[in-house]
Each structure stands twice: as C-alpha cells, then as structure tokens.
Coordinates of C-alpha atoms in Angstrom, one line a residue:
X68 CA -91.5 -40.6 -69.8
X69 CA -93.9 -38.2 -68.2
X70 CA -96.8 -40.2 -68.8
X71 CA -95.0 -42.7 -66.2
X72 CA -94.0 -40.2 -63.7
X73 CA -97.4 -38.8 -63.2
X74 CA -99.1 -42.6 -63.1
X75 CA -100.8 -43.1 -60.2
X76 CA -99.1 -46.2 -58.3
X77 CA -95.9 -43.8 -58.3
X78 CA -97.4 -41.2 -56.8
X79 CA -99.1 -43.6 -54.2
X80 CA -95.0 -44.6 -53.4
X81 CA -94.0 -41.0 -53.1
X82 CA -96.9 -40.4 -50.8
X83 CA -96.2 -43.6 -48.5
X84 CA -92.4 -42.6 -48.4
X85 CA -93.3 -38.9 -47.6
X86 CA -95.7 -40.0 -44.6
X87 CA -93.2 -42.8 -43.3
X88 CA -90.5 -40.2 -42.6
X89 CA -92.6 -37.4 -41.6
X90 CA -93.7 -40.4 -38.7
X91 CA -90.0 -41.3 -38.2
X92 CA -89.2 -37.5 -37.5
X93 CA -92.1 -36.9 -34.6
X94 CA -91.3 -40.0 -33.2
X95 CA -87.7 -39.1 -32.7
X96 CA -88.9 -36.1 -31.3
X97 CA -91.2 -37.4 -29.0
X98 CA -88.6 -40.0 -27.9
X99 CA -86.3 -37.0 -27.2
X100 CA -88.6 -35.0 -25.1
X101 CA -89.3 -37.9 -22.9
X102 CA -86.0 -39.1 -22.3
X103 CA -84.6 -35.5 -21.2
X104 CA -87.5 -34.3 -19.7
X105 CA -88.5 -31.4 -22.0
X106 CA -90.3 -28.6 -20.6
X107 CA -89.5 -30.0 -16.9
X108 CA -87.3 -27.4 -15.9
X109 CA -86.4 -26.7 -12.3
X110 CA -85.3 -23.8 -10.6
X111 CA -81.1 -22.9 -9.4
X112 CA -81.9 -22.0 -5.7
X113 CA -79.2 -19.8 -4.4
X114 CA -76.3 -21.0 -1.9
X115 CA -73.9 -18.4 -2.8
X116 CA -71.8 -17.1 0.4
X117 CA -73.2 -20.3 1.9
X118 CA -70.8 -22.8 3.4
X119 CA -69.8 -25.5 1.1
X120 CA -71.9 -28.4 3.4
X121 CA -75.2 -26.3 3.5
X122 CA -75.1 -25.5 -0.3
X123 CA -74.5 -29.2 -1.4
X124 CA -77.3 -30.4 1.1
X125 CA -79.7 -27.8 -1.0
X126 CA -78.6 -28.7 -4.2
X127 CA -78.8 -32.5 -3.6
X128 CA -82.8 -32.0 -2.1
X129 CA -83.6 -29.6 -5.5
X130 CA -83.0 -32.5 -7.1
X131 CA -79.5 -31.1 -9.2
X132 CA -75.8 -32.1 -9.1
X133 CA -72.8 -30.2 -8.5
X134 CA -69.1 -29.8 -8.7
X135 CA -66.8 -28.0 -6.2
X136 CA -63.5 -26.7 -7.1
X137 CA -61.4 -24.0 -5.1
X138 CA -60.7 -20.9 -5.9
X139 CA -57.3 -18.9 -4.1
X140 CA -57.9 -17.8 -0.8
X141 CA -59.3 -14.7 0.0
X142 CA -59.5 -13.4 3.6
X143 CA -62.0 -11.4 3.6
X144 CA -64.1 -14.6 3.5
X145 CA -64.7 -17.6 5.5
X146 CA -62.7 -20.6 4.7
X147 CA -65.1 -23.1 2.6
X148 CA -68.2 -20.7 2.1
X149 CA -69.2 -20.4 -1.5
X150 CA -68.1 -17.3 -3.7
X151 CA -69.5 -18.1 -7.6
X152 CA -72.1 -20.7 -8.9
X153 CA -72.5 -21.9 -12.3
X154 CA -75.7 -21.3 -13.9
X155 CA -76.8 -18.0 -11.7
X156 CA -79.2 -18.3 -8.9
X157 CA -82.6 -18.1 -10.3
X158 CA -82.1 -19.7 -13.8
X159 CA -84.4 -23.0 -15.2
X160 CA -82.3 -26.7 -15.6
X161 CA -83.2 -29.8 -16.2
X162 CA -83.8 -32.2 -13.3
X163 CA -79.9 -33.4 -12.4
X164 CA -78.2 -31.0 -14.0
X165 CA -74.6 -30.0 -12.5
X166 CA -74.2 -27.0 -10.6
X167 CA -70.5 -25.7 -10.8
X168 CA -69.5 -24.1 -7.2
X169 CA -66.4 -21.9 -6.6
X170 CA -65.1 -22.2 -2.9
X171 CA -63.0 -20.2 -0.5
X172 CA -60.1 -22.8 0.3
X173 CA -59.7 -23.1 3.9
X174 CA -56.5 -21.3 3.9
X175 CA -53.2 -20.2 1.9
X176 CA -52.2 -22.7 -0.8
X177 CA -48.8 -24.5 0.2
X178 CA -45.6 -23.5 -1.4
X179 CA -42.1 -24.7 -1.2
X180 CA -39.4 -23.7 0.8
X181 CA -37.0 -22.8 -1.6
X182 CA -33.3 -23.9 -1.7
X183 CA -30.9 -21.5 0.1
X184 CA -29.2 -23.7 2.0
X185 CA -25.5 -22.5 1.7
X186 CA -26.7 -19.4 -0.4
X187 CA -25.8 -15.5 0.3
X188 CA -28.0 -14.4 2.8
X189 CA -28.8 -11.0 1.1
X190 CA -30.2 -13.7 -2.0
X191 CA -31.8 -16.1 0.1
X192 CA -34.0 -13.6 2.0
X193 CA -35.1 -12.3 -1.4
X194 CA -36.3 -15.3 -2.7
X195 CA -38.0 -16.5 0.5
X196 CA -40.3 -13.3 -0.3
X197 CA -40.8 -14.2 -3.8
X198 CA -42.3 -17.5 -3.1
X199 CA -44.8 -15.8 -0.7
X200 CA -42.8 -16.5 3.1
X201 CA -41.6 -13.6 5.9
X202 CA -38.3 -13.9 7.4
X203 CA -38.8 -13.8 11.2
X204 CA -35.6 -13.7 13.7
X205 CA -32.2 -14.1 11.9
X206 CA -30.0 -16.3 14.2
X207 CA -26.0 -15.7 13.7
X208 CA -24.3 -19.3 14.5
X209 CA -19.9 -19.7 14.2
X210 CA -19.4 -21.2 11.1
X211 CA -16.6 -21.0 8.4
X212 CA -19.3 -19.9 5.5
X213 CA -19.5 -16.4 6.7
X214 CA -23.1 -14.5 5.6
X215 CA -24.4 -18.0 4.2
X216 CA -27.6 -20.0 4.7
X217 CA -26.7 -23.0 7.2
X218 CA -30.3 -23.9 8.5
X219 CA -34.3 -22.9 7.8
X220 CA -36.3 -23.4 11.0
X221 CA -40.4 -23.4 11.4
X222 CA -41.7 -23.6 14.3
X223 CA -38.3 -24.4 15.7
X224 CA -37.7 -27.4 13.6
X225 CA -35.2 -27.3 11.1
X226 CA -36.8 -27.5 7.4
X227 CA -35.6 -29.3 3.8
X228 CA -36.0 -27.4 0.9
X229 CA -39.0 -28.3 -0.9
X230 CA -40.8 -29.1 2.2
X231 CA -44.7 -27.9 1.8
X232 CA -45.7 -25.1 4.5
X233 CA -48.7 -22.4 4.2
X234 CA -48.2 -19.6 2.4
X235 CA -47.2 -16.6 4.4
X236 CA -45.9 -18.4 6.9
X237 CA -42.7 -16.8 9.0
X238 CA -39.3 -18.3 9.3
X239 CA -36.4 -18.4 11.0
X240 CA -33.0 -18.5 8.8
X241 CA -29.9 -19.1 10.7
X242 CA -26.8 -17.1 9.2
X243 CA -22.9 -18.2 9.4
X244 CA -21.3 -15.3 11.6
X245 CA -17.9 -16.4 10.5
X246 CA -14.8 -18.7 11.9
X247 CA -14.0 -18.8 15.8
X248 CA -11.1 -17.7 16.2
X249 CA -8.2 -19.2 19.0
X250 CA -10.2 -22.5 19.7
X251 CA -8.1 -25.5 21.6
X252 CA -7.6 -28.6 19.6
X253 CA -9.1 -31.6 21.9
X254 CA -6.9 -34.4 23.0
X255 CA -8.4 -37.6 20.8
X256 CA -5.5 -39.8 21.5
X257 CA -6.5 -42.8 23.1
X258 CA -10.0 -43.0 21.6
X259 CA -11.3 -44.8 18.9
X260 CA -12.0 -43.1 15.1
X261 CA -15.6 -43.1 15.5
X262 CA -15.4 -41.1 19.4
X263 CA -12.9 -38.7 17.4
X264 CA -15.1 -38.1 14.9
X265 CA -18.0 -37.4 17.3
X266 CA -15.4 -34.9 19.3
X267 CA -13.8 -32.8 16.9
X268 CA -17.2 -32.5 15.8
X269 CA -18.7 -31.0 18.6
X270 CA -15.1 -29.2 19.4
X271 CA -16.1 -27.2 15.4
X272 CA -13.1 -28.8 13.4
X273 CA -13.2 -31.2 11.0
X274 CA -11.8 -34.4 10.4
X275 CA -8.6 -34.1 7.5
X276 CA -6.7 -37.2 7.0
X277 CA -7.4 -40.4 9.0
X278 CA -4.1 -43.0 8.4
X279 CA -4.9 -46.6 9.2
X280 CA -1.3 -48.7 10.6
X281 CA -3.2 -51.8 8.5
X282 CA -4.4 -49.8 5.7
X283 CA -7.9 -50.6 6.8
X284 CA -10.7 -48.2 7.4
X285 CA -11.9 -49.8 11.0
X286 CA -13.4 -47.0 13.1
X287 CA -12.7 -49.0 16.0
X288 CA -9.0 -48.2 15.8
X289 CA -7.3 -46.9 18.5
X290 CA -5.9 -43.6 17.6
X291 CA -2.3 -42.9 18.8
X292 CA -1.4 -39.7 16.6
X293 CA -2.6 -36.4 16.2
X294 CA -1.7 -33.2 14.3
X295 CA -2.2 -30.3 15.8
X296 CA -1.3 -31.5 19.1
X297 CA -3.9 -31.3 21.7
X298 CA -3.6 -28.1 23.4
X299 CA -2.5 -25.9 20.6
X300 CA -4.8 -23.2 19.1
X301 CA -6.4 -22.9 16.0
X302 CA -9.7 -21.2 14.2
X303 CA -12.8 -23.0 13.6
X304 CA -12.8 -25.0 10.5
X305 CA -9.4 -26.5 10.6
X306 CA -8.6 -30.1 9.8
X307 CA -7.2 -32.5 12.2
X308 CA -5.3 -35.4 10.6
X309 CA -5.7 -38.2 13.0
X310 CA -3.1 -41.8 12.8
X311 CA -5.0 -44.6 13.8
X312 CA -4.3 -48.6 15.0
X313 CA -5.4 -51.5 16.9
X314 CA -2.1 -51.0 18.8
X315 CA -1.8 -48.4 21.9
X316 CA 0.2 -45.8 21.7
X317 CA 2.7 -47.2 24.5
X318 CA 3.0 -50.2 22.1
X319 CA 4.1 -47.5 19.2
X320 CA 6.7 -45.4 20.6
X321 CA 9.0 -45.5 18.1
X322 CA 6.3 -44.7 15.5
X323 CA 5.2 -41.6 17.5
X324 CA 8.9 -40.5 17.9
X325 CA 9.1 -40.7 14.2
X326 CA 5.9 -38.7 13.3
X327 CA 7.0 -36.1 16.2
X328 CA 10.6 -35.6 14.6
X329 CA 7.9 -34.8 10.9
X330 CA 5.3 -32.8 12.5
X331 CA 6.5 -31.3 16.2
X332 CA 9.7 -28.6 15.8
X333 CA 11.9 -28.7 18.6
X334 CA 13.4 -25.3 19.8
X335 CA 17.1 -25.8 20.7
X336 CA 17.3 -22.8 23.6
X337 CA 21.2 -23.6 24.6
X338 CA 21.8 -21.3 22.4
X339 CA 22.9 -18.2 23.2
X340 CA 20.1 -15.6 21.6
X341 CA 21.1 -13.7 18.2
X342 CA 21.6 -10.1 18.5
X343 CA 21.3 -7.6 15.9
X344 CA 23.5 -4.0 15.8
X345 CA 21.7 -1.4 14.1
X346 CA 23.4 0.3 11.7
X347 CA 23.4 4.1 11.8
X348 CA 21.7 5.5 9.3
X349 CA 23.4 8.9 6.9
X350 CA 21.1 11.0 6.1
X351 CA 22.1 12.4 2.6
X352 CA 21.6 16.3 2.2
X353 CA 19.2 18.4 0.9
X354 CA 20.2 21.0 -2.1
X355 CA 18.0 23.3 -2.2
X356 CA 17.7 24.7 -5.9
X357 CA 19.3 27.7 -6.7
X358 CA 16.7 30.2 -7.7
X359 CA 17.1 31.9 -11.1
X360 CA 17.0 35.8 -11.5
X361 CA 14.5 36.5 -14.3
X362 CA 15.7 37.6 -17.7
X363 CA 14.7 41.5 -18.2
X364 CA 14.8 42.3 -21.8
X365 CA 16.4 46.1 -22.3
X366 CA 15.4 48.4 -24.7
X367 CA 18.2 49.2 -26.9
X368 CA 19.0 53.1 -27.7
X369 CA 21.2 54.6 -30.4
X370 CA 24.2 55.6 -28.6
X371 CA 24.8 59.1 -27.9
X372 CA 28.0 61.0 -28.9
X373 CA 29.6 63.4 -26.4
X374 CA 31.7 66.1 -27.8
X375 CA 33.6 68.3 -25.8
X376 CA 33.9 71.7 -26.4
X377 CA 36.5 73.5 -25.8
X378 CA 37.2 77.0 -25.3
X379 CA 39.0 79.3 -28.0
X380 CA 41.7 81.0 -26.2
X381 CA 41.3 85.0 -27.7
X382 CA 44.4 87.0 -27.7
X383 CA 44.4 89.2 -24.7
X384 CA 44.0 92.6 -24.9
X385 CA 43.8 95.8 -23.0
X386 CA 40.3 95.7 -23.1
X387 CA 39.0 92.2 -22.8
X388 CA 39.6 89.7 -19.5
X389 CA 40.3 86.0 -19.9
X390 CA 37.3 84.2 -19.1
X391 CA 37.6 80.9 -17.5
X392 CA 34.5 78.1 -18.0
X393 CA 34.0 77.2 -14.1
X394 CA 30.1 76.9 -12.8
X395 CA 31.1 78.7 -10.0
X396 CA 33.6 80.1 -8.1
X397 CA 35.3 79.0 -5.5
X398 CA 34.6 80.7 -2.0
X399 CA 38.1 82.4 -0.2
X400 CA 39.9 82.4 -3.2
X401 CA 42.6 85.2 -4.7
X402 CA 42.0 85.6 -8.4
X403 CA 43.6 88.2 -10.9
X404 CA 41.2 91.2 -10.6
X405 CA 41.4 94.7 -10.9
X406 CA 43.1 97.2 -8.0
X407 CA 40.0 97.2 -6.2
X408 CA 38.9 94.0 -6.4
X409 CA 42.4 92.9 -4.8
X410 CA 41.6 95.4 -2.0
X411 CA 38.2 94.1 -1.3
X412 CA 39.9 90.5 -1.3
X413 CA 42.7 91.6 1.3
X414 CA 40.1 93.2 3.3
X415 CA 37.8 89.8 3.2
X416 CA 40.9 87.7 4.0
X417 CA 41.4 90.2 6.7
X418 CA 38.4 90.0 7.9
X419 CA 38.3 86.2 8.3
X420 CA 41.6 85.6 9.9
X421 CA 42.1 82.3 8.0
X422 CA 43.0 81.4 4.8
X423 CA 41.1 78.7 2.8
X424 CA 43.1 76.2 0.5
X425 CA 41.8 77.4 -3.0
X426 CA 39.0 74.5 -4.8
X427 CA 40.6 73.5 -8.8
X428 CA 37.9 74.6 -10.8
X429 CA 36.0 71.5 -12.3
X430 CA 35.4 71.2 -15.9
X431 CA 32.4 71.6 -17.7
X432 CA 30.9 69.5 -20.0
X433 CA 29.0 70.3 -22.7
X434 CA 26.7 67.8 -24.6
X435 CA 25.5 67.9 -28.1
X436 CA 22.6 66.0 -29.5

C-alpha cells in the first residue's frame, strides 16, 4: 500500500494537479485586478458647501459618480448647496465609484392642511401648530356654528384639507361668530325653485321643505307658497318650507287660502280686550316668638325654725319694776314711773304745748339657731 503511494507516476499527478490550481488561482487574480482596476485609485475632491450643480460638474470631470438625496431644510444655509459627502473629501476610490451627496432642499418640506373644517376653534388652532403652520388674522363671519371652523384661506384663496402648502406658512381661519339675529324673510313667491334656492341663500336661511303640486322635483316650478311669510323676522339659520307648481299663484287661490287658514293665525280684534282685576293680597302676620326666661337652679337650705320667746311675767313686788321687751321707747309718751319721773313728764308735756298720740310698742323677735 505504501510502496504505491510513494511510486513515482503518482507523485508526478499530485505535482501536475498542485501546479494546475496554483495557475488557476493567479490567473483569477490577475483577471480581478484588471477588470476593477487594482491599485488605480483616484482622489474624492471636495464640493462640500458647494451648490449642488458645481459639485456634480466636479465629480463627473474626476471621473466618479454620484447620488443626491435631500436632507431637511436648514436656514442657515443656501437652498441646494451641499452639506455631507460620502466617502470624505480626500479619500482614494476607484475610477466611477458613487459619491453620496446630502443637499440643503430649496425650502420647507410640504405638509398638509389638516382637517378642521367645522371643528372647535380653540382645537383647530392647536393642530394647525402641530403640523408646522401659524395662524395669521382670524376673521369672525354670521354663521349658526358659533366658535367653529367654516373656511382656511392662503393667500386669500380658500383651502381643502389635505391640500400641500410649505411648511411654516401663515393662514387665515375664518370663525362662525354666531346666528344673526331679526333677519327679514325674502319674498320668493313668484320665482322658480332654483332662483329661491339661490335667494334664501344669499338672504343666510336655508331651504326646509320644498312640496311639488305634481309630486315632481322640477326646479323650474313656479313657487306660490311660502312659510314664514315674506316680511316676517327670524334669526339666521332658519328653514323656509317653500310650495311649488307650474301653476301661478292667481291660478291657486283656493290652495293658498287653504295653506293660510294652516299656517297664517288670524287675530279677531272685534273683540272687546280681556281685563284682569287684581286681587288684593292678605298679608298673614308675623308672631314673633315669645322669648323664654332661663331656668336658675336654687340652692336648697335646711329650713330654719323660729321660736318665739316669750317673756316670764315675775310676780311684782315692792322692789322690782315690770319690764316690758320694746327696742325702744316711744318719744312723748306717759308711762308708769316713779313721782319724779311723772314730774319731769308733766313738765316735758308742758314744755311742748302738744300732746303726741302714744306709738304701740312692736314686738321683738327673737331667733334661735
């Protein structure tokens, strides 16, 4: 077995197949460098903050490619000059290699005027500013949709919504101010559905019910009813039902006579006005609450006794005088006294001319505790 691997004539095929592949290899190599060019390199020139035209004129004379995109506008640089390129200035490519340029777009990128038609005003203003547009003048126009959206103007011309405009551009946003209020209703009798239409339009009503005398819906009709009347006052918004024919209205008299006796009330003024009495009014009285004394809690006391004392009546004697229990003696008064006491009692009574009524004597009370 090893006697054959080591012969000769194999080692000769090994050889052959060795050198055969080693060629293959360096040929595909060669074959490589010659169809890219290896080792020709050229130079990226520079054409940053170029313009767009100049830098694609160098590139194409250098011999490379390129490819433009935009980048979002920045105004602090001219529209279409060159901000970034892609390999950097100064690097080594191949002959018609692409050079990747970023551009300054000539202005703002479009956006959408958002839908706010018929939309709070206080709402739509703050999505206008979140798509990237300014609210200029805010124009207040009669309308029945009070503080709504009813138009978007640019320029002066009204706008859709979804209609392309630069970003940061202003608009103006007209705003319902509300109904008008006491408008006259237009005389339309006599004209056709399709001049009604226009004038009670214009007049800011609208058009409620329109009855056809065929049952048709020809807006060349003739119309020879109306409700309100023409001449009455109403506020802006209201319907107007309109009756309609190919008949004048001369030729329906009796029909208009019917719709007046439905819709038109007749004030009968033969009759003597109403007159009301007032009746006098009572006025019911006032009590005024009786206020209540406050309770005043005593402090109870053990009663007290009172005895009376009474004098022990001693036997008279030669020696002793009845004493009487008086607090004091009445003034002018004769008592039982001695010899001279009488004498000096005459002489005092003498003395005063008069004679006093004697004073009874009061008791004396005496209490024990």
């Amino acid at each position: 077995m090893l006697k054959s691997l080591f012969n000769w004539k194999v080692l000769l095929n090994l050889l052959i197949a060795i050198g055969v592949f080693i060629g293959l290899v360096w040929l595909t190599f060669r074959w490589l460098e010659y169809h890219t060019n290896h080792g020709q390199e050229i130079p990226v020139p520079n054409v940053v903050n170029k313009s767009v035209h100049e830098a694609v004129k160098i590139l194409d004379d250098a011999g490379l490619g390129y490819e433009v995109d935009s980048a979002a506008y920045d105004p602090k640089y001219k529209p279409f000059q060159v901000l970034k390129m892609s390999p950097t200035p100064g690097s080594h490519v191949k002959d018609g290699r692409a050079i990747y340029l970023i551009v300054n777009p000539r202005s703002w990128a479009p956006v959408a005027i958002p839908d706010v038609i018929n939309k709070y005003s206080g709402l739509a203003f703050q999505r206008i500013d979140q798509v990237g547009l300014k609210v200029g003048d805010t124009i207040f126009e009669p309308s029945i949709q009070k503080d709504a959206v009813l138009r978007i103007l640019f320029k002066g011309n009204p706008m859709k919504p979804g209609s392309l405009i630069p970003r940061f551009s202003t608009i103006d946003v007209v705003v319902g101010s509300g109904p008008m209020r006491n408008i006259s209703i237009p005389n339309v009798v006599g004209l056709t559905v399709k001049e009604a239409r226009a004038l009670i339009t214009r007049s800011m009503f609208e058009v409620g019910l329109v009855e056809h005398e065929d049952g048709g819906k020809d807006e060349s009709d003739i119309i020879y009813y109306q409700d309100p009347a023409a001449g009455d006052v109403r506020d802006q918004g209201m319907q107007m039902d309109l009756w309609a024919s190919k008949k004048t209205p001369a030729e329906l008299r009796s029909k208009i006579e019917e719709l007046n006796s439905v819709y038109r009330m007749k004030v009968d003024t033969s009759l003597p006005p109403i007159q009301y009495e007032e009746v006098p009014v009572h006025q019911q009285p006032v009590y005024e609450p009786v206020p209540v004394p406050p309770v005043v809690h005593k402090k109870i006391e053990p009663a007290k006794t009172e005895v009376s004392k009474t004098p022990v009546s001693k036997p008279a004697t030669a020696d002793t005088k009845p004493k009487t229990t008086t607090e004091s003696k009445p003034k002018n008064t004769t008592t039982n006294t001695p010899a001279g006491n009488n004498n000096a009692g005459n002489n005092k009574t003498a003395t005063n001319g008069t004679q006093q009524p004697a004073q009874k004597p009061k008791a004396k009370k005496v209490v024990v505790e």
